[in-house]
Short mmCIF file of C-alpha atoms and ligand atoms in Angstrom, two decimals:
data_model
loop_
_atom_site.label_atom_id
_atom_site.label_comp_id
_atom_site.label_asym_id
_atom_site.label_seq_id
_atom_site.Cartn_x
_atom_site.Cartn_y
_atom_site.Cartn_z
CA MET R 813 15.91 -21.63 -21.46
CA THR R 814 18.21 -23.95 -23.41
CA LYS R 815 21.87 -22.95 -23.33
CA ILE R 816 23.94 -23.90 -26.32
CA LEU R 817 27.59 -24.47 -25.56
CA PRO R 818 29.75 -24.98 -28.63
CA VAL R 819 33.23 -26.29 -27.77
CA ALA R 820 36.00 -25.42 -30.24
CA SER R 821 39.77 -25.34 -30.47
CA GLY R 822 42.21 -23.95 -33.00
CA LYS R 823 44.39 -27.06 -32.84
CA GLY R 824 43.24 -30.66 -33.00
CA GLY R 825 43.79 -33.25 -30.32
CA VAL R 826 43.67 -30.84 -27.38
CA GLY R 827 40.89 -32.74 -25.59
CA LYS R 828 37.58 -31.31 -26.87
CA SER R 829 35.76 -34.63 -27.04
CA ILE R 830 37.01 -35.85 -23.67
CA PHE R 831 36.00 -32.50 -22.19
CA VAL R 832 32.54 -32.50 -23.80
CA ALA R 833 31.79 -36.06 -22.62
CA ASN R 834 32.89 -35.42 -19.04
CA LEU R 835 31.29 -31.97 -18.78
CA GLY R 836 28.03 -33.53 -19.98
CA VAL R 837 28.22 -36.13 -17.22
CA ALA R 838 29.05 -33.49 -14.60
CA LEU R 839 26.12 -31.25 -15.60
CA ALA R 840 23.74 -34.23 -15.66
CA ALA R 841 24.99 -35.25 -12.21
CA ARG R 842 24.04 -31.77 -11.01
CA GLY R 843 20.46 -32.29 -12.19
CA LYS R 844 20.63 -30.72 -15.64
CA THR R 845 19.24 -32.27 -18.81
CA VAL R 846 22.06 -32.36 -21.33
CA ILE R 847 22.28 -33.20 -25.03
CA LEU R 848 25.75 -33.79 -26.48
CA ILE R 849 26.00 -33.44 -30.26
CA ASP R 850 28.97 -34.76 -32.20
CA LEU R 851 29.47 -32.05 -34.82
CA ASP R 852 32.98 -33.18 -35.67
CA LEU R 853 31.62 -34.38 -38.99
CA GLY R 854 34.00 -36.64 -40.80
CA GLY R 855 35.96 -37.23 -37.57
CA SER R 856 33.18 -38.22 -35.17
CA ASN R 857 34.42 -40.03 -32.08
CA LEU R 858 32.52 -38.50 -29.18
CA HIS R 859 30.60 -41.77 -28.73
CA THR R 860 33.90 -43.49 -27.85
CA CYS R 861 34.50 -41.00 -25.03
CA LEU R 862 31.02 -41.82 -23.70
CA GLY R 863 31.36 -45.57 -24.16
CA ILE R 864 28.46 -45.74 -26.66
CA LYS R 865 28.54 -48.14 -29.61
CA ASN R 866 28.34 -46.54 -33.05
CA ARG R 867 25.18 -48.34 -34.15
CA TYR R 868 22.61 -45.54 -34.05
CA SER R 869 21.57 -43.16 -36.82
CA GLY R 870 23.52 -39.94 -36.92
CA LEU R 871 23.11 -36.44 -38.34
CA GLY R 872 23.21 -37.84 -41.91
CA SER R 873 19.76 -39.41 -41.42
CA PHE R 874 18.37 -36.02 -40.54
CA ILE R 875 20.10 -34.23 -43.39
CA TYR R 876 19.05 -36.79 -45.96
CA LYS R 877 15.47 -36.68 -44.59
CA LYS R 878 15.24 -40.17 -43.15
CA GLU R 879 14.38 -38.47 -39.86
CA GLU R 880 12.19 -35.39 -39.54
CA SER R 881 13.84 -33.91 -36.46
CA LEU R 882 17.03 -34.13 -34.46
CA GLU R 883 14.92 -35.34 -31.55
CA ALA R 884 14.46 -38.66 -33.36
CA LEU R 885 18.25 -39.14 -33.21
CA LEU R 886 18.54 -38.73 -29.44
CA VAL R 887 20.28 -41.70 -27.84
CA GLU R 888 19.77 -42.27 -24.13
CA THR R 889 23.07 -42.84 -22.37
CA GLU R 890 23.50 -44.90 -19.24
CA ILE R 891 23.62 -41.66 -17.32
CA GLU R 892 20.34 -40.19 -16.25
CA ARG R 893 19.43 -36.93 -18.06
CA LEU R 894 22.35 -37.27 -20.52
CA TYR R 895 21.48 -37.71 -24.21
CA PHE R 896 23.62 -37.97 -27.25
CA ILE R 897 23.35 -37.33 -31.00
CA HIS R 898 25.82 -39.10 -33.28
CA GLY R 899 27.81 -37.33 -35.97
CA ASP R 900 28.03 -39.10 -39.25
CA SER R 901 30.95 -40.51 -41.15
CA LEU R 902 28.88 -40.41 -44.36
CA LEU R 903 28.58 -36.63 -44.30
CA PRO R 904 31.36 -34.52 -45.82
CA GLY R 905 33.75 -33.15 -43.17
CA THR R 906 32.49 -30.02 -41.40
CA ALA R 907 34.72 -27.79 -43.53
CA ASN R 908 33.00 -28.96 -46.72
CA LEU R 909 29.45 -29.07 -45.43
CA PRO R 910 27.17 -27.36 -47.99
CA PHE R 911 25.33 -24.26 -46.76
CA PHE R 912 21.87 -25.88 -46.77
CA MET R 913 23.09 -28.77 -44.60
CA LYS R 914 24.62 -26.39 -42.10
CA GLN R 915 21.42 -24.34 -41.95
CA LYS R 916 19.34 -27.46 -41.49
CA ILE R 917 21.50 -28.64 -38.59
CA ILE R 918 21.38 -25.17 -37.00
CA ARG R 919 17.60 -25.04 -37.27
CA GLY R 920 17.35 -28.58 -35.86
CA ILE R 921 19.51 -27.65 -32.86
CA GLY R 922 17.30 -24.61 -32.23
CA ARG R 923 14.26 -26.89 -31.84
CA LEU R 924 15.82 -29.23 -29.26
CA MET R 925 14.84 -28.84 -25.63
CA ALA R 926 17.31 -29.37 -22.79
CA ASP R 927 19.07 -27.33 -20.14
CA TYR R 928 22.33 -27.61 -22.07
CA ILE R 929 23.18 -28.58 -25.62
CA ILE R 930 26.92 -29.10 -25.92
CA LEU R 931 28.47 -29.19 -29.40
CA ASP R 932 31.71 -31.04 -30.00
CA LEU R 933 33.19 -29.23 -33.02
CA SER R 934 36.00 -30.10 -35.41
CA ALA R 935 39.36 -28.42 -34.87
CA GLY R 936 40.26 -25.51 -37.13
CA SER R 937 38.98 -22.11 -38.23
CA THR R 938 36.82 -22.81 -41.27
CA TYR R 939 33.61 -20.79 -41.63
CA ASN R 940 31.32 -23.74 -41.00
CA ILE R 941 33.01 -24.48 -37.67
CA ILE R 942 32.93 -20.79 -36.79
CA ASP R 943 29.23 -20.52 -37.65
CA PHE R 944 28.49 -23.39 -35.28
CA PHE R 945 30.63 -21.67 -32.64
CA LEU R 946 28.66 -18.44 -33.16
CA LEU R 947 25.45 -20.20 -32.13
CA SER R 948 26.34 -18.75 -28.75
CA PHE R 949 28.19 -15.62 -27.66
CA SER R 950 29.63 -17.62 -24.79
CA GLY R 951 31.05 -20.73 -26.45
CA ILE R 952 33.99 -22.55 -24.93
CA LEU R 953 37.48 -22.50 -26.40
CA ILE R 954 39.79 -25.23 -25.29
CA THR R 955 43.55 -25.28 -25.55
CA ILE R 956 46.59 -26.92 -24.07
CA PRO R 957 49.34 -24.74 -22.61
CA GLU R 958 51.57 -25.00 -25.67
CA THR R 959 52.58 -22.13 -27.91
CA THR R 960 51.28 -23.66 -31.15
CA ALA R 961 47.88 -24.44 -29.64
CA ILE R 962 47.63 -20.94 -28.15
CA LEU R 963 48.55 -19.33 -31.48
CA ASN R 964 45.92 -21.42 -33.25
CA LEU R 965 43.39 -20.40 -30.64
CA TYR R 966 44.27 -16.76 -31.22
CA SER R 967 43.73 -17.20 -34.99
CA PHE R 968 40.43 -18.91 -34.29
CA LEU R 969 39.29 -15.96 -32.18
CA LYS R 970 40.36 -13.43 -34.77
CA THR R 971 38.58 -15.24 -37.61
CA THR R 972 35.50 -15.65 -35.43
CA LEU R 973 35.36 -11.93 -34.70
CA TYR R 974 35.70 -11.06 -38.39
CA ARG R 975 32.97 -13.53 -39.18
CA LEU R 976 30.77 -12.09 -36.42
CA LEU R 977 31.17 -8.57 -37.81
CA HIS R 978 30.70 -9.75 -41.38
CA ARG R 979 27.45 -11.49 -40.46
CA SER R 980 26.23 -8.46 -38.52
CA PHE R 981 25.78 -6.52 -41.78
CA PRO R 982 23.71 -7.32 -44.87
CA ALA R 983 25.10 -8.98 -47.99
CA ARG R 984 26.74 -6.56 -50.45
CA SER R 985 26.72 -3.76 -47.83
CA GLU R 986 29.45 -1.15 -47.67
CA GLU R 987 30.19 -2.31 -44.11
CA ARG R 988 31.06 -5.79 -45.37
CA ARG R 989 33.29 -4.27 -48.05
CA ILE R 990 35.12 -2.25 -45.36
CA ILE R 991 35.60 -5.41 -43.27
CA HIS R 992 36.97 -7.36 -46.22
CA ASN R 993 39.35 -4.57 -47.21
CA PHE R 994 40.54 -4.39 -43.64
CA ILE R 995 41.31 -8.12 -43.55
CA GLY R 996 43.28 -7.76 -46.78
CA ASN R 997 45.29 -4.79 -45.46
CA ARG R 998 45.95 -6.41 -42.10
CA ILE R 999 48.19 -9.00 -43.68
CA GLU R 1000 50.55 -6.24 -44.77
CA ASN R 1001 50.15 -4.13 -41.63
CA SER R 1002 49.86 -6.39 -38.62
CA ASP R 1003 49.63 -3.46 -36.20
CA LEU R 1004 46.07 -2.66 -37.21
CA SER R 1005 43.70 -3.64 -34.44
CA PHE R 1006 39.95 -4.15 -34.37
CA ALA R 1007 39.68 -0.63 -32.92
CA ASN R 1008 40.90 0.67 -36.30
CA LEU R 1009 38.31 -1.44 -38.08
CA ILE R 1010 35.54 -0.03 -35.91
CA THR R 1011 36.82 3.49 -36.63
CA ASN R 1012 36.68 2.71 -40.36
CA ILE R 1013 33.11 1.43 -40.08
CA SER R 1014 32.10 4.43 -37.92
CA SER R 1015 33.51 6.89 -40.45
CA PHE R 1016 31.19 5.39 -43.01
CA ASN R 1017 28.19 5.21 -40.67
CA GLN R 1018 28.21 5.95 -36.97
CA GLU R 1019 25.36 3.60 -36.14
CA SER R 1020 27.10 0.73 -37.90
CA GLY R 1021 30.27 1.47 -35.94
CA ALA R 1022 28.26 1.34 -32.71
CA LEU R 1023 26.71 -1.98 -33.77
CA ALA R 1024 30.15 -3.47 -34.56
CA LYS R 1025 31.39 -2.37 -31.15
CA LYS R 1026 28.35 -3.80 -29.42
CA GLN R 1027 28.76 -7.15 -31.14
CA ILE R 1028 32.40 -7.44 -30.11
CA SER R 1029 31.64 -6.59 -26.49
CA ALA R 1030 28.75 -9.05 -26.37
CA PHE R 1031 31.07 -11.80 -27.55
CA PHE R 1032 32.51 -13.30 -24.39
CA PRO R 1033 33.89 -16.80 -24.84
CA GLY R 1034 35.06 -19.00 -22.00
CA VAL R 1035 38.53 -20.53 -22.16
CA VAL R 1036 39.57 -23.88 -20.74
CA ILE R 1037 43.21 -24.84 -20.43
CA ASN R 1038 43.46 -28.61 -20.65
CA MET R 1039 46.38 -30.80 -19.63
CA ALA R 1040 47.66 -28.02 -17.40
CA GLN R 1041 50.66 -29.08 -15.36
CA SER R 1042 51.60 -26.16 -13.19
CA ASP R 1043 50.95 -22.65 -12.06
CA GLN R 1044 53.21 -21.43 -14.87
CA ASP R 1045 50.48 -22.26 -17.34
CA LEU R 1046 48.65 -19.26 -15.92
CA ALA R 1047 51.13 -16.95 -17.60
CA ILE R 1048 50.11 -18.36 -20.97
CA GLY R 1049 46.48 -17.67 -20.23
CA ARG R 1050 47.30 -14.16 -19.09
CA ASP R 1051 49.22 -13.41 -22.30
CA LEU R 1052 46.38 -14.67 -24.47
CA ARG R 1053 43.91 -12.54 -22.55
CA ASN R 1054 46.07 -9.42 -22.82
CA ILE R 1055 46.69 -9.79 -26.53
CA SER R 1056 43.05 -10.54 -27.26
CA ARG R 1057 41.97 -7.49 -25.27
CA LYS R 1058 44.59 -5.23 -26.85
CA ASN R 1059 44.26 -6.31 -30.49
CA MET R 1060 40.65 -7.32 -30.71
CA GLY R 1061 38.86 -5.61 -27.80
CA CYS R 1062 37.61 -9.09 -26.92
CA GLU R 1063 37.46 -10.27 -23.32
CA LEU R 1064 37.97 -13.91 -22.41
CA GLU R 1065 36.79 -15.58 -19.26
CA TYR R 1066 38.88 -18.41 -17.87
CA ILE R 1067 36.42 -21.02 -16.79
CA GLY R 1068 38.72 -23.91 -16.14
CA PHE R 1069 42.09 -25.57 -15.80
CA ILE R 1070 42.05 -29.30 -16.27
CA PRO R 1071 45.15 -31.14 -15.14
CA ARG R 1072 46.88 -33.75 -17.29
CA GLU R 1073 45.49 -37.10 -16.18
CA GLU R 1074 47.53 -40.08 -17.22
CA GLY R 1075 44.66 -42.49 -16.51
CA ILE R 1076 42.31 -41.04 -19.16
CA TYR R 1077 43.03 -43.93 -21.58
CA ARG R 1078 41.42 -46.29 -19.05
CA SER R 1079 38.10 -44.52 -19.46
CA ILE R 1080 38.16 -45.38 -23.17
CA ILE R 1081 39.05 -49.03 -22.50
CA GLU R 1082 36.45 -49.37 -19.76
CA ARG R 1083 33.89 -47.45 -21.84
CA LEU R 1084 33.08 -45.07 -19.02
CA PRO R 1085 33.78 -41.34 -18.80
CA PHE R 1086 36.62 -40.64 -16.37
CA PHE R 1087 34.27 -38.47 -14.30
CA ILE R 1088 32.38 -41.65 -13.39
CA LEU R 1089 35.42 -43.87 -13.16
CA GLU R 1090 37.36 -41.58 -10.81
CA PRO R 1091 34.99 -38.99 -9.37
CA ASP R 1092 37.48 -37.87 -6.72
CA SER R 1093 40.39 -37.28 -9.10
CA ARG R 1094 41.68 -33.76 -9.69
CA PHE R 1095 40.54 -34.15 -13.31
CA SER R 1096 36.93 -34.82 -12.27
CA GLN R 1097 36.98 -32.10 -9.65
CA SER R 1098 38.14 -29.54 -12.19
CA ILE R 1099 35.37 -30.62 -14.59
CA ASP R 1100 32.82 -30.33 -11.79
CA LEU R 1101 34.12 -26.86 -10.99
CA ILE R 1102 33.48 -25.85 -14.60
CA ALA R 1103 29.97 -27.37 -14.45
CA ARG R 1104 29.22 -25.39 -11.29
CA LYS R 1105 30.63 -22.23 -12.82
CA LEU R 1106 28.48 -22.66 -15.92
CA ILE R 1107 25.37 -23.30 -13.85
CA SER R 1108 25.93 -20.28 -11.65
CA THR R 1109 27.21 -17.71 -14.13
CA LEU R 1110 26.40 -18.53 -17.72
CA GLN R 1111 23.41 -16.34 -18.37
CA ILE R 1112 23.14 -15.42 -22.01
CA SER R 1113 21.64 -12.05 -21.11
CA THR R 1114 24.17 -11.24 -18.36
CA PRO R 1115 26.00 -8.03 -19.24
CA ARG R 1116 29.71 -8.43 -19.61
CA LEU R 1117 31.58 -7.08 -16.63
CA PRO R 1118 35.16 -5.92 -16.80
CA ILE R 1119 37.41 -8.55 -15.31
CA ASP R 1120 41.06 -8.89 -14.66
CA ASN R 1121 43.03 -12.00 -13.91
CA ASP R 1122 41.10 -12.92 -10.75
CA ASP R 1123 39.38 -15.82 -12.47
CA LEU R 1124 42.75 -17.27 -13.52
CA ALA R 1125 44.21 -16.99 -10.04
CA GLU R 1126 41.11 -18.45 -8.41
CA LEU R 1127 41.17 -21.49 -10.69
CA SER R 1128 44.83 -22.09 -10.09
CA ASN R 1129 44.33 -22.00 -6.33
CA THR R 1130 41.62 -24.59 -6.61
CA ILE R 1131 43.44 -27.01 -8.88
CA PHE R 1132 47.13 -26.82 -7.95
N1 LIG B 2489 43.32 -33.84 -19.29
C1 LIG B 2489 43.89 -34.79 -20.04
N2 LIG B 2489 44.96 -35.49 -19.55
C2 LIG B 2489 45.56 -36.43 -20.30
N3 LIG B 2489 45.18 -36.77 -21.55
C3 LIG B 2489 44.12 -36.11 -22.08
C4 LIG B 2489 43.43 -35.09 -21.37
N4 LIG B 2489 42.43 -34.62 -22.16
C5 LIG B 2489 42.51 -35.32 -23.31
N5 LIG B 2489 43.51 -36.22 -23.27
C6 LIG B 2489 43.93 -37.13 -24.35
O1 LIG B 2489 44.26 -36.36 -25.49
C7 LIG B 2489 43.87 -37.05 -26.68
C8 LIG B 2489 42.98 -36.15 -27.52
O2 LIG B 2489 41.75 -35.96 -26.84
P1 LIG B 2489 40.41 -35.69 -27.65
O3 LIG B 2489 40.16 -36.75 -28.65
O4 LIG B 2489 39.36 -35.38 -26.65
O5 LIG B 2489 40.86 -34.34 -28.42
P2 LIG B 2489 40.03 -33.52 -29.50
O6 LIG B 2489 40.38 -32.08 -29.30
O7 LIG B 2489 38.60 -33.88 -29.46
O8 LIG B 2489 40.69 -34.07 -30.85
P3 LIG B 2489 40.15 -33.83 -32.34
O9 LIG B 2489 40.54 -32.42 -32.70
O10 LIG B 2489 40.89 -34.85 -33.14
O11 LIG B 2489 38.67 -34.04 -32.32
C9 LIG B 2489 43.21 -38.34 -26.26
O12 LIG B 2489 44.14 -39.38 -26.32
C10 LIG B 2489 42.81 -38.06 -24.81
O13 LIG B 2489 42.74 -39.23 -24.04
MG1 LIG B 2490 37.31 -34.64 -30.91
#
C-alpha cells in the first residue's frame, strides 16, 4: 500500500526540501520505490536539492490538461527507485491555489503507485497547505530548535486540528458552527482547550463528540528536529509535546533529530544529495535512522499507543 508522507513546517527555511530529498534517497537505498513531489508551488526548489535540472514539465501541465495524469510527469532520478515530480513556477503559490486545482492534484496523487510518496509543502498554515498535510494522519512536521519555529509549528498543529474537525462534519452543520464559534471565542479566552470543544460538540450530539475525539486521537504526526546541536534541544521537543497533549489532546511522535551539518551547501554545488556525498556523516546516519523508523513503524492502520518521552531520549542517544 502506498504511504503518503506530507512534510510541513510552520516556519520557512527550516530544511524541509533538504530533508525530503535526502529521506527519499535513504528510503530508495533501502529498496523502496519513492516519488518526491514538489508541492511548494510558487517556491519550488526541491529539484535543486536533488541535483535535477528544471527542464521537465511540472504540475502546471497536469492542471492545465497538457498531461492526463501525474504519472506522465514522473522524472527518473539518477538514483534507482527514486522518482520526482516538479512543482511549477507558473501556478499561483500554494496559498492561492483555487479549490479545483487542489482537488485535481489530490486526486492525481491518489492514483500514483509507489511505496512512498513524499510531499514537500510550502511553509505556513494556510488551508491549502493544511489540506495537503491532511492527506495522511501521520505526516511529518519539521522544525529547528528555535522558539519562533516551535511556536509556528504549534500554530500549524492547532490550525490543522481545527481543519480536521471542520472537515469531519458536513457543510452548514451545527457541528461546524460550534467549531467556528469556539475558534472565535478562543482568541479572547486562551485557556480553552480542545477538550472543551469536544464537550461542546458532545452536548449537541454525543455521537459527533465521539467522532471528533476519534479524529483527534487518530491524528498522530511525526516530528523531526533539524539542525539540532545538543541534548538541550530535547527539552524543546518535550515542551512542545506536553503543550500539544495538554491543550489539544494530540500526541506527537519524535521520529528524528538531524544535526546541523555545515557541509550541506556542498551537496547543492555538487548536485548530489548529502546522503550520497557523505553517507557516513552524522547527518546521513540520522536520515537513515528516520527511514528505518518509517519502514518499521509507519502503518497507517496501527492504533496509536500512549507514549512518553522514550522516543526523544532514544534518538538523542543515537545522534549525540
Ligand atoms: N541539517 C542541516 N544543517 C545545516 N544546514 C541545513 C540543514 N538542513 C537544511 N539546511 C540549510 O537550511 C537552508 C534551508 O533549507 P531548505 O531549503 O531545505 O528549507 P525549507 O524548509 O525547504 O525552506 P522553504 O520554506 O523556503 O521551502 C538551506 O540553506 C539548507 O542548506
Ligand atoms: Mg523548501
